Amino acid sequence: MKEKVLFEGNPPLKAVWNPLKRKAQFIKITSRRIVLTEGLIGRDEIEIALLTIRDVVMKQSALGRVFNYGEIHIRSTDKVNPHIHFYMKKPRKWREKISNLVQEEKDRSGLDYQENV
């Protein structure tokens, strides 16, 4: 199965509080992995394979509910970067989408949903 890009861009609405942080963060969600790139001058790139994801958590403040944005937390079995987080519009939709992608990838690979990789 070919890897499909589902989302690619800067996190939305974070610019209200910190426009430089928004420009310094880039998110790519594909059918096989999540890549989070941070930094304006220096660059850090974190890649988490869907197979290693254990939990997908959404956090949304009262203001986030009004404007429909929130924070997505990804917890994985990755030894170097076991936790990443980023802001997204429609966070509930993205939490469900990522959870479904994880399940599909594990089914395709023949792994149990809760099995450690």
CSV table of C-alpha atoms in Angstrom, one decimal, residues 19-100:
chain,number,residue,atom,x,y,z
A,19,PRO,CA,3.2,33.5,15.8
A,20,LEU,CA,6.9,32.5,15.8
A,21,LYS,CA,6.2,29.1,17.3
A,22,ARG,CA,3.5,28.5,14.7
A,23,LYS,CA,5.9,29.2,11.8
A,24,ALA,CA,8.5,27.1,13.5
A,25,GLN,CA,6.3,24.0,13.7
A,26,PHE,CA,5.3,21.8,10.7
A,27,ILE,CA,3.1,18.7,10.9
A,28,LYS,CA,2.8,15.9,8.3
A,29,ILE,CA,0.3,13.1,8.9
A,30,THR,CA,0.4,10.2,6.5
A,31,SER,CA,-1.2,6.7,6.3
A,32,ARG,CA,2.0,5.3,7.9
A,33,ARG,CA,3.6,7.9,10.2
A,34,ILE,CA,3.4,11.3,11.8
A,35,VAL,CA,6.3,13.7,11.3
A,36,LEU,CA,6.7,16.8,13.5
A,37,THR,CA,9.3,19.3,12.5
A,38,GLU,CA,10.2,22.2,14.8
A,39,GLY,CA,12.6,25.1,14.6
A,40,LEU,CA,13.3,28.3,12.6
A,41,ILE,CA,17.1,28.3,12.5
A,42,GLY,CA,17.9,24.9,14.0
A,43,ARG,CA,15.7,22.0,13.0
A,44,ASP,CA,14.4,19.0,15.0
A,45,GLU,CA,12.4,16.4,13.1
A,46,ILE,CA,10.5,13.7,15.0
A,47,GLU,CA,8.9,10.8,13.1
A,48,ILE,CA,6.6,8.3,14.8
A,49,ALA,CA,5.5,5.3,12.9
A,50,LEU,CA,1.8,4.5,13.3
A,51,LEU,CA,2.7,1.0,14.4
A,52,THR,CA,4.4,2.3,17.5
A,53,ILE,CA,1.5,4.6,18.7
A,54,ARG,CA,-0.1,3.5,22.0
A,55,ASP,CA,-2.4,6.4,22.8
A,56,VAL,CA,-4.0,9.3,21.0
A,57,VAL,CA,-5.3,12.0,23.4
A,58,MET,CA,-7.2,15.2,22.6
A,59,LYS,CA,-7.1,18.2,25.0
A,60,GLN,CA,-9.4,21.1,24.4
A,61,SER,CA,-9.9,24.3,26.5
A,62,ALA,CA,-13.1,26.2,26.7
A,63,LEU,CA,-11.7,28.7,24.1
A,64,GLY,CA,-10.7,25.7,22.0
A,65,ARG,CA,-14.2,24.4,22.0
A,66,VAL,CA,-15.6,27.8,20.9
A,67,PHE,CA,-13.1,28.0,18.0
A,68,ASN,CA,-12.9,24.2,17.4
A,69,TYR,CA,-9.2,23.7,17.9
A,70,GLY,CA,-7.2,21.6,20.4
A,71,GLU,CA,-4.1,19.8,21.3
A,72,ILE,CA,-3.4,16.2,20.1
A,73,HIS,CA,-1.0,14.2,22.3
A,74,ILE,CA,0.6,11.0,20.8
A,75,ARG,CA,2.1,8.5,23.1
A,76,SER,CA,4.2,5.8,21.5
A,77,THR,CA,6.6,2.9,22.3
A,78,ASP,CA,9.3,4.9,20.6
A,79,LYS,CA,12.4,5.0,22.9
A,80,VAL,CA,13.7,8.4,21.7
A,81,ASN,CA,10.5,10.4,21.4
A,82,PRO,CA,7.7,8.5,23.3
A,83,HIS,CA,5.4,11.6,23.4
A,84,ILE,CA,4.7,14.4,20.9
A,85,HIS,CA,1.9,17.0,20.9
A,86,PHE,CA,0.6,19.6,18.4
A,87,TYR,CA,-2.4,21.8,17.8
A,88,MET,CA,-5.0,21.0,15.2
A,89,LYS,CA,-8.4,22.4,14.0
A,90,LYS,CA,-11.2,19.9,14.5
A,91,PRO,CA,-9.2,17.9,17.1
A,92,ARG,CA,-11.8,15.3,17.8
A,93,LYS,CA,-11.9,14.4,14.1
A,94,TRP,CA,-8.1,14.1,14.0
A,95,ARG,CA,-8.0,12.1,17.2
A,96,GLU,CA,-10.4,9.6,15.7
A,97,LYS,CA,-8.7,9.6,12.3
A,98,ILE,CA,-5.3,8.9,13.8
A,99,SER,CA,-6.7,6.2,16.1
A,100,ASN,CA,-8.4,4.6,13.0
